[in-house]
């Protein structure tokens, strides 16, 4: 919803201001300019990026219209899940988690948290490192280094779609200039025409520059930033899992381990201590 509101504000203010100044919207409608600018930018995007990045952009852009991926409730469910796993391990031993980890879709613990169960990145991160804990073959220092390495790789990959769209945004004003120059070339070929004809052709050429800048700073650039914010949100979610697991490995009780995770959350989604405790006990 927020994304749609922002786009509407850009459209209403830019074109509304143009109309208030006495302009006519039809004067801005030049399909040939749009084809040159949008088509050139799209072609450059395809040339510059590997298939997995293109796929990431195509799948990521529609998700932006759904709002933030992780809400306060998502983090509370995550901490409740980690508490349930740690409490079972403390009561019955780490080996008791083997079936939950190997087949999370069949686990009664994981079934209580369907959104996390459907998030394959978070689910894989939890099960992979809990599996290493059950195996008991790594010390906490080695495990933390491995987590940091995986989080770094994941962050880099998650940021690629946003960075590739940023590159497109940076190139759009240039394609706008290309469209404008081509319009000038057409205008110069008609230099003998009456002034009103030449004026229309020059105006059409300038529309290319206008569209390139508007698309870059009004639409594509903000979308790229939104993709990056979404990638950072996922990194914070995985980082919370890491903090909880490391606290458990260092010998803290399940209650204290999830408290470590709670303190690692951004202030905008961090529940209060009593609020989280009530949620965990309810679950």
XYZ file of C-alpha atoms in Angstrom, residues 18 41 43 46 51 65 73 90 101 103 122 126 143-145 158 189 192 221 247 258 279:
22
model
C 2.518 20.536 -15.348
C 17.330 0.413 -20.392
C 18.195 -4.307 -23.025
C 19.493 -8.021 -19.651
C 19.764 -15.042 -15.228
C 3.483 -4.211 -3.099
C 4.615 -10.832 14.972
C 17.394 -28.912 27.306
C 15.399 -30.944 12.108
C 11.722 -33.388 8.667
C 15.052 -19.071 7.488
C 17.716 -22.984 11.468
C 30.194 -22.288 14.220
C 29.935 -18.511 14.648
C 32.564 -17.944 11.945
C 20.170 -10.679 -1.682
C 16.342 17.451 -40.972
C 12.961 24.438 -43.412
C 15.474 4.486 -8.253
C 23.555 -17.946 23.155
C 15.628 -15.792 23.187
C 3.677 -14.929 23.630
